[in-house]
CSV table of C-alpha atoms in Angstrom, one decimal:
chain,number,residue,atom,x,y,z
A,1,UNK,CA,-82.4,37.2,99.4
A,2,UNK,CA,-84.0,35.4,102.4
A,3,UNK,CA,-86.8,33.2,101.4
A,4,UNK,CA,-89.7,32.2,103.8
A,5,UNK,CA,-87.9,28.9,104.2
A,6,UNK,CA,-84.6,30.3,105.4
A,7,UNK,CA,-86.4,32.9,107.7
A,8,UNK,CA,-88.2,30.0,109.3
A,9,UNK,CA,-85.0,28.1,109.7
A,10,UNK,CA,-83.3,31.1,111.3
A,11,UNK,CA,-86.2,31.7,113.7
A,12,UNK,CA,-86.1,28.0,114.8
A,13,UNK,CA,-82.3,28.2,115.4
A,14,UNK,CA,-82.7,31.5,117.3
A,15,UNK,CA,-85.5,30.0,119.3
A,16,UNK,CA,-83.2,27.1,120.3
A,17,UNK,CA,-80.5,29.5,121.3
A,18,UNK,CA,-82.9,31.6,123.4
A,19,UNK,CA,-84.1,28.3,125.0
A,20,UNK,CA,-80.6,27.4,126.0
A,21,UNK,CA,-80.1,30.9,127.6
A,22,UNK,CA,-83.4,30.5,129.4
A,23,UNK,CA,-82.3,27.1,130.8
A,24,UNK,CA,-79.0,28.7,132.0
A,25,UNK,CA,-80.9,31.5,133.6
A,26,UNK,CA,-83.2,29.1,135.4
A,27,UNK,CA,-80.3,27.2,136.7
A,28,UNK,CA,-78.5,30.3,138.0
A,29,UNK,CA,-81.6,31.5,139.7
A,30,UNK,CA,-82.0,28.1,141.4
A,31,UNK,CA,-78.3,28.0,142.4
A,32,UNK,CA,-78.7,31.4,144.1
A,33,UNK,CA,-81.8,30.4,146.0
A,34,UNK,CA,-80.2,27.1,147.1
A,35,UNK,CA,-76.9,28.7,148.1
A,36,UNK,CA,-78.6,31.2,150.5
A,37,UNK,CA,-80.8,28.5,151.9
A,38,UNK,CA,-77.8,26.2,152.4
A,39,UNK,CA,-76.0,29.0,154.1
A,40,UNK,CA,-78.8,29.7,156.6
A,41,UNK,CA,-79.4,26.0,157.3
A,42,UNK,CA,-75.6,25.3,157.3
A,43,UNK,CA,-76.3,22.5,154.8
A,44,UNK,CA,-72.8,21.3,153.7
A,45,UNK,CA,-74.1,18.6,151.4
A,46,UNK,CA,-76.2,21.2,149.5
A,47,UNK,CA,-73.2,23.4,149.3
A,48,UNK,CA,-71.2,20.7,147.6
A,49,UNK,CA,-74.0,20.0,145.2
A,50,UNK,CA,-74.3,23.7,144.2
A,51,UNK,CA,-70.6,23.9,143.4
A,52,UNK,CA,-70.9,20.7,141.4
A,53,UNK,CA,-74.0,21.8,139.5
A,54,UNK,CA,-72.3,25.0,138.4
A,55,UNK,CA,-70.4,23.0,135.9
A,56,UNK,CA,-73.6,22.4,134.0
A,57,UNK,CA,-74.1,26.2,133.7
A,58,UNK,CA,-70.5,26.5,132.3
A,59,UNK,CA,-71.2,23.7,129.8
A,60,UNK,CA,-74.4,25.4,128.7
A,61,UNK,CA,-72.5,28.6,128.0
A,62,UNK,CA,-70.2,26.6,125.8
A,63,UNK,CA,-73.2,25.2,124.0
A,64,UNK,CA,-74.7,28.6,123.5
A,65,UNK,CA,-71.5,29.8,121.9
A,66,UNK,CA,-71.2,26.7,119.6
A,67,UNK,CA,-74.8,27.1,118.6
A,68,UNK,CA,-74.3,30.8,117.9
A,69,UNK,CA,-71.2,30.2,115.8
A,70,UNK,CA,-73.0,27.5,113.8
A,71,UNK,CA,-76.0,29.7,113.4
A,72,UNK,CA,-73.9,32.7,112.1
A,73,UNK,CA,-71.9,30.5,109.8
A,74,UNK,CA,-74.9,28.6,108.3
A,75,UNK,CA,-77.6,31.4,108.1
A,76,UNK,CA,-75.4,34.5,107.7
A,77,UNK,CA,-77.9,36.6,109.6
A,78,UNK,CA,-77.8,40.4,108.9
A,79,UNK,CA,-78.2,43.5,111.1
A,80,UNK,CA,-80.9,42.9,113.8
A,81,UNK,CA,-80.8,39.1,113.6
A,82,UNK,CA,-77.0,39.1,114.0
A,83,UNK,CA,-77.4,41.5,117.0
A,84,UNK,CA,-80.0,39.0,118.5
A,85,UNK,CA,-77.5,36.1,118.2
A,86,UNK,CA,-74.7,38.1,119.8
A,87,UNK,CA,-77.0,39.4,122.5
A,88,UNK,CA,-77.8,35.8,123.4
A,89,UNK,CA,-74.1,35.1,123.7
A,90,UNK,CA,-73.5,38.1,125.9
A,91,UNK,CA,-76.4,37.3,128.1
A,92,UNK,CA,-75.2,33.7,128.5
A,93,UNK,CA,-71.8,35.2,129.6
A,94,UNK,CA,-73.5,37.3,132.2
A,95,UNK,CA,-75.6,34.3,133.5
A,96,UNK,CA,-72.4,32.2,133.7
A,97,UNK,CA,-70.9,34.9,136.1
A,98,UNK,CA,-74.1,34.9,138.1
A,99,UNK,CA,-73.7,31.2,138.6
A,100,UNK,CA,-70.1,31.7,139.7
A,101,UNK,CA,-71.3,34.2,142.4
A,102,UNK,CA,-73.8,31.6,143.6
A,103,UNK,CA,-71.1,28.9,143.6
A,104,UNK,CA,-68.9,31.4,145.5
A,105,UNK,CA,-71.5,31.8,148.2
A,106,UNK,CA,-71.8,28.0,148.5
A,107,UNK,CA,-68.0,27.6,148.8
A,108,UNK,CA,-67.9,29.9,151.8
A,109,UNK,CA,-70.5,27.7,153.7
A,110,UNK,CA,-68.0,25.1,155.1
A,111,UNK,CA,-65.7,28.0,156.2
A,112,UNK,CA,-68.4,29.6,158.3
A,113,UNK,CA,-68.3,27.4,161.3
A,114,UNK,CA,-70.1,29.7,163.7
A,115,UNK,CA,-72.5,32.3,162.5
A,116,UNK,CA,-75.3,31.9,165.1
A,117,UNK,CA,-74.5,35.1,167.0
A,118,UNK,CA,-74.2,37.3,163.9
A,119,UNK,CA,-77.6,39.1,163.6
A,120,UNK,CA,-77.0,40.7,160.2
A,121,UNK,CA,-77.2,37.2,158.6
A,122,UNK,CA,-81.0,37.4,159.2
A,123,UNK,CA,-81.3,40.1,156.5
A,124,UNK,CA,-79.4,38.0,153.9
A,125,UNK,CA,-82.4,35.7,152.9
A,126,UNK,CA,-84.6,38.8,152.2
A,127,UNK,CA,-81.8,40.3,150.2
A,128,UNK,CA,-81.3,37.1,148.3
A,129,UNK,CA,-85.1,37.0,147.5
A,130,UNK,CA,-84.9,40.5,146.0
A,131,UNK,CA,-81.9,39.4,143.9
A,132,UNK,CA,-83.7,36.2,142.9
A,133,UNK,CA,-86.8,38.2,141.9
A,134,UNK,CA,-84.6,40.5,139.7
A,135,UNK,CA,-83.0,37.5,138.0
A,136,UNK,CA,-86.4,35.8,137.4
A,137,UNK,CA,-87.9,39.1,136.1
A,138,UNK,CA,-85.1,39.9,133.7
A,139,UNK,CA,-85.2,36.4,132.2
A,140,UNK,CA,-88.9,36.9,131.7
A,141,UNK,CA,-88.3,40.3,130.1
A,142,UNK,CA,-85.7,38.6,127.8
A,143,UNK,CA,-88.2,35.8,126.8
A,144,UNK,CA,-91.0,38.3,126.1
A,145,UNK,CA,-88.7,41.1,124.7
A,146,UNK,CA,-90.4,43.3,127.2
A,147,UNK,CA,-88.7,46.8,127.5
A,148,UNK,CA,-91.0,48.0,130.3
A,149,UNK,CA,-90.2,44.9,132.3
A,150,UNK,CA,-86.5,45.5,131.8
A,151,UNK,CA,-86.9,49.0,133.2
A,152,UNK,CA,-88.7,47.7,136.3
A,153,UNK,CA,-85.8,45.2,136.8
A,154,UNK,CA,-83.2,48.0,136.6
A,155,UNK,CA,-85.2,50.1,139.0
A,156,UNK,CA,-85.4,47.4,141.6
A,157,UNK,CA,-81.6,47.2,141.8
A,158,UNK,CA,-82.0,50.1,144.3
A,159,UNK,CA,-83.7,47.8,146.8
A,160,UNK,CA,-80.8,45.4,146.5
A,161,UNK,CA,-78.3,48.1,147.0
A,162,UNK,CA,-80.2,49.3,150.1
A,163,UNK,CA,-80.1,45.8,151.5
A,164,UNK,CA,-76.3,45.6,150.8
A,165,UNK,CA,-75.7,49.0,152.5
A,166,UNK,CA,-77.7,47.9,155.6
A,167,UNK,CA,-75.9,44.6,155.9
A,168,UNK,CA,-72.5,46.3,155.3
A,169,UNK,CA,-73.1,48.8,158.2
A,170,UNK,CA,-74.6,46.2,160.5
A,171,UNK,CA,-71.7,43.7,159.9
A,172,UNK,CA,-69.1,46.5,160.5
A,173,UNK,CA,-70.8,47.4,163.8
A,174,UNK,CA,-71.0,43.8,164.8
A,175,UNK,CA,-67.3,43.3,164.0
A,176,UNK,CA,-66.3,46.3,166.2
A,177,UNK,CA,-68.4,45.0,169.1
A,178,UNK,CA,-67.4,41.3,168.7
A,179,UNK,CA,-63.9,41.2,167.3
A,180,UNK,CA,-63.9,37.4,167.7
A,181,UNK,CA,-66.5,37.1,164.9
A,182,UNK,CA,-64.4,39.1,162.4
A,183,UNK,CA,-63.5,36.1,160.3
A,184,UNK,CA,-67.1,34.9,159.9
A,185,UNK,CA,-68.4,38.4,159.5
A,186,UNK,CA,-65.9,39.1,156.7
A,187,UNK,CA,-67.1,36.0,154.8
A,188,UNK,CA,-70.7,37.2,155.2
A,189,UNK,CA,-69.6,40.6,153.9
A,190,UNK,CA,-68.3,38.9,150.8
A,191,UNK,CA,-71.5,36.9,150.4
A,192,UNK,CA,-73.6,40.1,150.6
A,193,UNK,CA,-71.3,41.7,148.0
A,194,UNK,CA,-71.8,38.6,145.8
A,195,UNK,CA,-75.5,39.1,146.0
A,196,UNK,CA,-75.2,42.8,145.2
A,197,UNK,CA,-73.1,41.9,142.2
A,198,UNK,CA,-75.7,39.5,140.9
A,199,UNK,CA,-78.2,42.4,141.1
A,200,UNK,CA,-75.8,44.5,139.1
A,201,UNK,CA,-75.5,41.8,136.5
A,202,UNK,CA,-79.3,41.4,136.3
A,203,UNK,CA,-79.4,45.2,135.6
A,204,UNK,CA,-76.8,44.8,132.8
A,205,UNK,CA,-79.0,42.1,131.2
A,206,UNK,CA,-82.0,44.4,131.6
A,207,UNK,CA,-80.1,47.1,129.7
A,208,UNK,CA,-79.3,44.6,126.9
A,209,UNK,CA,-83.0,43.5,126.8
A,210,UNK,CA,-84.1,47.1,126.7
A,211,UNK,CA,-81.7,48.0,123.9
A,212,UNK,CA,-82.6,44.9,121.8
A,213,UNK,CA,-86.3,45.8,122.2
A,214,UNK,CA,-86.2,49.5,121.6
A,215,UNK,CA,-82.9,50.3,119.8
A,216,UNK,CA,-82.2,52.9,122.5
A,217,UNK,CA,-80.0,52.9,125.6
A,218,UNK,CA,-82.0,52.8,128.9
A,219,UNK,CA,-82.2,56.2,130.6
A,220,UNK,CA,-79.6,56.6,133.4
A,221,UNK,CA,-82.2,57.3,136.1
A,222,UNK,CA,-83.8,53.8,135.7
A,223,UNK,CA,-80.6,52.2,137.0
A,224,UNK,CA,-79.8,51.7,140.7
A,225,UNK,CA,-77.5,53.9,142.7
A,226,UNK,CA,-74.0,53.1,143.5
A,227,UNK,CA,-73.6,51.2,146.8
A,228,UNK,CA,-70.1,52.5,147.3
A,229,UNK,CA,-71.4,56.0,147.7
A,230,UNK,CA,-73.6,54.9,150.5
A,231,UNK,CA,-70.8,52.9,152.2
A,232,UNK,CA,-69.1,56.3,152.6
A,233,UNK,CA,-71.6,57.6,155.0
B,1,UNK,CA,-65.0,31.2,97.6
B,2,UNK,CA,-62.6,33.7,99.2
B,3,UNK,CA,-60.3,35.5,96.8
B,4,UNK,CA,-56.9,36.9,97.8
B,5,UNK,CA,-58.6,40.3,97.8
B,6,UNK,CA,-61.3,39.4,100.4
B,7,UNK,CA,-58.8,37.5,102.5
B,8,UNK,CA,-56.7,40.7,102.7
B,9,UNK,CA,-59.7,42.8,103.5
B,10,UNK,CA,-60.7,40.4,106.3
B,11,UNK,CA,-57.2,40.4,107.7
B,12,UNK,CA,-57.1,44.2,107.7
B,13,UNK,CA,-60.5,44.3,109.5
B,14,UNK,CA,-59.4,41.7,112.0
B,15,UNK,CA,-56.1,43.6,112.6
B,16,UNK,CA,-58.1,46.8,113.4
B,17,UNK,CA,-60.3,44.8,115.8
B,18,UNK,CA,-57.3,43.4,117.5
B,19,UNK,CA,-55.7,46.8,117.7
B,20,UNK,CA,-58.9,48.1,119.5
B,21,UNK,CA,-58.7,45.3,122.0
B,22,UNK,CA,-55.0,46.0,122.6
B,23,UNK,CA,-55.8,49.7,123.2
B,24,UNK,CA,-58.5,48.7,125.7
B,25,UNK,CA,-56.0,46.4,127.4
B,26,UNK,CA,-53.3,49.0,127.6
B,27,UNK,CA,-55.8,51.4,129.2
B,28,UNK,CA,-57.0,48.8,131.8
B,29,UNK,CA,-53.4,48.0,132.7
B,30,UNK,CA,-52.7,51.7,133.2
B,31,UNK,CA,-55.9,52.3,135.2
B,32,UNK,CA,-54.9,49.4,137.5
B,33,UNK,CA,-51.3,50.8,138.1
B,34,UNK,CA,-52.7,54.3,138.6
B,35,UNK,CA,-55.4,53.2,141.0
B,36,UNK,CA,-53.0,51.5,143.4
B,37,UNK,CA,-50.5,54.3,143.2
B,38,UNK,CA,-53.3,56.8,143.9
B,39,UNK,CA,-54.4,54.7,146.9
B,40,UNK,CA,-50.9,54.6,148.4
B,41,UNK,CA,-50.4,58.3,147.8
B,42,UNK,CA,-53.9,59.2,148.8
B,43,UNK,CA,-54.2,61.1,145.6
B,44,UNK,CA,-57.9,62.1,145.4
B,45,UNK,CA,-57.5,64.0,142.0
B,46,UNK,CA,-56.0,60.9,140.4
B,47,UNK,CA,-58.8,58.8,141.8
B,48,UNK,CA,-61.4,61.1,140.1
B,49,UNK,CA,-59.4,60.9,136.9
B,50,UNK,CA,-59.3,57.1,136.9
B,51,UNK,CA,-63.1,56.9,137.4
B,52,UNK,CA,-63.6,59.4,134.6
B,53,UNK,CA,-61.1,57.6,132.2
B,54,UNK,CA,-62.9,54.3,132.6
B,55,UNK,CA,-65.7,55.6,130.4
B,56,UNK,CA,-63.2,55.5,127.5
B,57,UNK,CA,-62.7,51.8,128.1
B,58,UNK,CA,-66.5,51.3,128.1
B,59,UNK,CA,-66.7,53.2,124.8
B,60,UNK,CA,-64.0,51.1,123.3
B,61,UNK,CA,-65.9,47.9,124.1
B,62,UNK,CA,-68.9,49.3,122.2
B,63,UNK,CA,-66.5,50.1,119.3
B,64,UNK,CA,-65.1,46.5,119.3
B,65,UNK,CA,-68.7,45.2,119.2
B,66,UNK,CA,-69.8,47.4,116.4
B,67,UNK,CA,-66.6,46.6,114.4
B,68,UNK,CA,-67.1,42.9,115.0
B,69,UNK,CA,-70.8,43.0,113.9
B,70,UNK,CA,-69.8,45.0,110.7
B,71,UNK,CA,-67.0,42.6,110.0
B,72,UNK,CA,-69.2,39.5,110.3
B,73,UNK,CA,-72.0,41.1,108.2
B,74,UNK,CA,-69.7,42.3,105.5
B,75,UNK,CA,-67.1,39.5,105.3
B,76,UNK,CA,-69.2,36.5,106.5
B,77,UNK,CA,-66.1,34.8,108.0
B,78,UNK,CA,-66.2,31.0,108.4
B,79,UNK,CA,-65.0,28.7,111.2
B,80,UNK,CA,-61.7,29.8,112.6
B,81,UNK,CA,-62.0,33.4,111.3
B,82,UNK,CA,-65.4,33.8,112.9
B,83,UNK,CA,-64.0,32.3,116.1
B,84,UNK,CA,-61.2,34.9,116.1
B,85,UNK,CA,-63.8,37.7,115.8
B,86,UNK,CA,-65.9,36.4,118.6
B,87,UNK,CA,-62.8,35.8,120.8
B,88,UNK,CA,-61.9,39.5,120.3
B,89,UNK,CA,-65.4,40.5,121.5
B,90,UNK,CA,-65.1,38.2,124.5
B,91,UNK,CA,-61.7,39.4,125.5
B,92,UNK,CA,-62.9,43.0,125.1
B,93,UNK,CA,-65.7,42.1,127.6
B,94,UNK,CA,-63.2,40.7,130.1
B,95,UNK,CA,-61.0,43.8,129.8
B,96,UNK,CA,-64.0,46.1,130.4
B,97,UNK,CA,-64.5,44.3,133.7
B,98,UNK,CA,-60.9,44.6,134.6
B,99,UNK,CA,-61.3,48.4,134.0
B,100,UNK,CA,-64.3,48.3,136.3
B,101,UNK,CA,-62.3,46.7,139.1
B,102,UNK,CA,-59.6,49.4,138.7
B,103,UNK,CA,-62.4,52.0,138.8
B,104,UNK,CA,-63.7,50.3,141.9
B,105,UNK,CA,-60.4,50.6,143.7
B,106,UNK,CA,-60.2,54.3,142.7
B,107,UNK,CA,-63.7,54.9,144.1
B,108,UNK,CA,-62.7,53.6,147.5
B,109,UNK,CA,-59.8,56.0,147.9
B,110,UNK,CA,-61.9,59.0,149.2
B,111,UNK,CA,-63.6,56.7,151.7
B,112,UNK,CA,-60.3,55.6,153.1
B,113,UNK,CA,-59.6,58.6,155.3
B,114,UNK,CA,-57.0,57.0,157.5
B,115,UNK,CA,-55.0,54.0,156.5
B,116,UNK,CA,-51.6,55.0,157.9
B,117,UNK,CA,-51.5,52.5,160.7
B,118,UNK,CA,-52.7,49.5,158.6
B,119,UNK,CA,-49.5,47.6,157.7
B,120,UNK,CA,-51.0,45.1,155.3
B,121,UNK,CA,-51.4,48.0,152.9
B,122,UNK,CA,-47.7,47.8,152.3
B,123,UNK,CA,-48.1,44.5,150.5
B,124,UNK,CA,-50.8,45.9,148.1
B,125,UNK,CA,-48.4,47.6,145.6
B,126,UNK,CA,-46.4,44.4,145.2
B,127,UNK,CA,-49.6,42.4,144.6
B,128,UNK,CA,-50.8,45.1,142.1
B,129,UNK,CA,-47.5,44.8,140.3
B,130,UNK,CA,-47.9,41.0,139.9
B,131,UNK,CA,-51.5,41.6,138.6
B,132,UNK,CA,-50.3,44.3,136.2
B,133,UNK,CA,-47.6,42.0,134.9
B,134,UNK,CA,-50.2,39.3,134.3
B,135,UNK,CA,-52.4,41.7,132.4
B,136,UNK,CA,-49.4,43.0,130.3
B,137,UNK,CA,-48.2,39.5,129.6
B,138,UNK,CA,-51.6,38.2,128.5
B,139,UNK,CA,-52.1,41.1,126.1
B,140,UNK,CA,-48.7,40.3,124.7
B,141,UNK,CA,-49.6,36.6,124.3
B,142,UNK,CA,-52.9,37.7,122.6
B,143,UNK,CA,-51.0,40.0,120.2
B,144,UNK,CA,-48.5,37.2,119.3
B,145,UNK,CA,-50.9,34.3,119.5
B,146,UNK,CA,-48.4,32.8,122.0
B,147,UNK,CA,-49.8,29.6,123.7
B,148,UNK,CA,-46.7,29.1,125.8
B,149,UNK,CA,-46.9,32.7,127.0
B,150,UNK,CA,-50.6,32.2,127.9
B,151,UNK,CA,-49.7,29.1,130.0
B,152,UNK,CA,-47.1,31.2,131.9
B,153,UNK,CA,-49.7,33.9,132.6
B,154,UNK,CA,-52.1,31.3,134.0
B,155,UNK,CA,-49.4,29.8,136.2
B,156,UNK,CA,-48.5,33.2,137.6
B,157,UNK,CA,-52.0,33.5,139.0
B,158,UNK,CA,-50.8,31.4,141.9
B,159,UNK,CA,-48.5,34.2,143.0
B,160,UNK,CA,-51.4,36.7,143.0
B,161,UNK,CA,-53.6,34.2,145.0
B,162,UNK,CA,-50.7,33.9,147.5
B,163,UNK,CA,-50.6,37.6,147.9
B,164,UNK,CA,-54.3,37.8,148.4
B,165,UNK,CA,-54.3,35.1,151.1
B,166,UNK,CA,-51.4,36.9,152.9
B,167,UNK,CA,-53.3,40.2,152.8
B,168,UNK,CA,-56.6,38.6,153.8
B,169,UNK,CA,-55.0,37.0,156.9
B,170,UNK,CA,-52.9,40.1,157.8
B,171,UNK,CA,-56.0,42.3,157.6
B,172,UNK,CA,-58.1,40.0,159.7
B,173,UNK,CA,-55.5,39.9,162.4
B,174,UNK,CA,-55.1,43.7,162.2
B,175,UNK,CA,-58.9,44.1,162.5
B,176,UNK,CA,-59.1,41.9,165.6
B,177,UNK,CA,-56.2,43.8,167.3
B,178,UNK,CA,-57.5,47.2,166.2
B,179,UNK,CA,-61.3,47.2,166.0
B,180,UNK,CA,-61.3,51.0,165.3
B,181,UNK,CA,-59.7,50.3,161.9
B,182,UNK,CA,-62.3,47.8,160.8
B,183,UNK,CA,-64.0,50.1,158.3
B,184,UNK,CA,-60.8,51.1,156.6
B,185,UNK,CA,-59.5,47.5,156.7
B,186,UNK,CA,-62.7,46.2,155.1
B,187,UNK,CA,-62.3,48.5,152.2
B,188,UNK,CA,-58.7,47.3,151.8
B,189,UNK,CA,-60.0,43.8,151.9
B,190,UNK,CA,-62.3,44.6,149.0
B,191,UNK,CA,-59.4,46.2,147.1
B,192,UNK,CA,-57.3,43.1,147.5
B,193,UNK,CA,-60.2,41.0,146.3
B,194,UNK,CA,-60.6,43.3,143.3
B,195,UNK,CA,-56.9,42.8,142.4
B,196,UNK,CA,-57.3,39.0,142.9
B,197,UNK,CA,-60.3,39.1,140.5
B,198,UNK,CA,-58.3,41.0,137.9
B,199,UNK,CA,-55.8,38.2,138.1
B,200,UNK,CA,-58.6,35.6,137.6
B,201,UNK,CA,-59.8,37.6,134.5
B,202,UNK,CA,-56.3,37.7,133.1
B,203,UNK,CA,-56.2,33.9,133.5
B,204,UNK,CA,-59.5,33.6,131.7
B,205,UNK,CA,-58.1,35.6,128.8
B,206,UNK,CA,-55.0,33.4,128.8
B,207,UNK,CA,-57.2,30.4,128.4
B,208,UNK,CA,-59.0,32.0,125.5
B,209,UNK,CA,-55.6,32.9,123.9
B,210,UNK,CA,-54.4,29.3,124.4
B,211,UNK,CA,-57.5,27.8,122.9
B,212,UNK,CA,-57.4,30.1,119.9
B,213,UNK,CA,-53.7,29.3,119.3
B,214,UNK,CA,-53.9,25.5,119.8
B,215,UNK,CA,-57.5,24.4,119.4
B,216,UNK,CA,-57.2,22.7,122.8
B,217,UNK,CA,-58.3,23.7,126.4
B,218,UNK,CA,-55.5,24.6,128.7
B,219,UNK,CA,-54.6,21.8,131.2
B,220,UNK,CA,-56.2,22.3,134.6
B,221,UNK,CA,-52.8,22.3,136.4
B,222,UNK,CA,-51.6,25.4,134.7
B,223,UNK,CA,-54.3,27.5,136.3
B,224,UNK,CA,-53.9,29.0,139.7
B,225,UNK,CA,-55.4,27.5,142.9
B,226,UNK,CA,-58.6,28.8,144.5
B,227,UNK,CA,-57.9,31.5,147.1
B,228,UNK,CA,-61.1,30.5,149.0
B,229,UNK,CA,-59.6,27.1,149.8
B,230,UNK,CA,-56.6,28.9,151.4
B,231,UNK,CA,-58.8,31.4,153.3
B,232,UNK,CA,-60.2,28.4,155.1
B,233,UNK,CA,-57.0,27.6,156.8
């Protein structure tokens, strides 16, 4: 049976694990904000730095995994505690992908030689802010095991999807009217899609946080709509 | 200490876990093949079916997770065994995303009302076959703990990236020459990107299989190039 001593040791270990996940999340959030700023400012040095810094997020994911394995092997946590450890691993995996999307945005910056005339780019920073807010809020909900906060994050994915649909339509119209900007516009389309995907991933994390806090699945209506459905119109 | 009896029980449980992962993989592979066939044939019924069937892949991921948690809690596997269980969970997570990409392709089919005149679509089935082969081969390597097979899978990602780059360029040219097909072409671009991403995910699984089989990271050169670099040209 678990003694007070081993419970304390487990809690300390889990706290370290959660701190590593929080550090990963903070880095991914920063990478996202930096990538969109670098895009708008056409800052190639920043773009290189973001790609480089993503390695640290990847390393942190490996650390989370090692820490989790050691924790399971040493402490043999049962039921809810084991679920907490595995949730930390899963959330770390999602954050690693968020970092990849931010890196992907940064990688497109040198390719985009001329985006001055493409108006839809003016909406991207606002979309990125919404996505950044989601990522920040979901990490906060994770740290505080806050189910209501997780629901709010999932609900705000609709705003991000609306942004995506607006940009998608605006870019398509722009491409039809200015066929010479098709290459640049296509890259911007992929960038908007990357932002939309980060929002989806934040929603996935929100669902995990909600489940961990309540033991129930989040209701369907809390989650954002499907941007593909809107693209059809 | 582990007795012969508990080792056998663990091996049976792990075997079941691996069988669930194999079933998931088989379904994702099928969904991918069906989605591209439905796209080329404009088969809307098949598209609906693929989207519906993806739920089963999601359910299987939940089953893998439950099974893994029960296995860890009951058998308290150490070191390599624990790593095997967590690898199965991770691979299941990647396969779930592959299924999502196939579902995503299927969802775009009703949107694509007229793709007859867009020649680059003729390359998509060949690209899909390469991706399908990768998925099949990596599941095979996983089942047989075959490190050399895993390396071959990672190497073949280059072919998929070459396909992607060809389709990317061909679609961009087509859009510039036929601005009225921009909407449809954009959806095809996203479909090609989804296929390319499935190839990336197969490569990720190959890396996990290689690591599990050898205890070493796969050499960098075995992995495919970065399609973004080529898009720049």
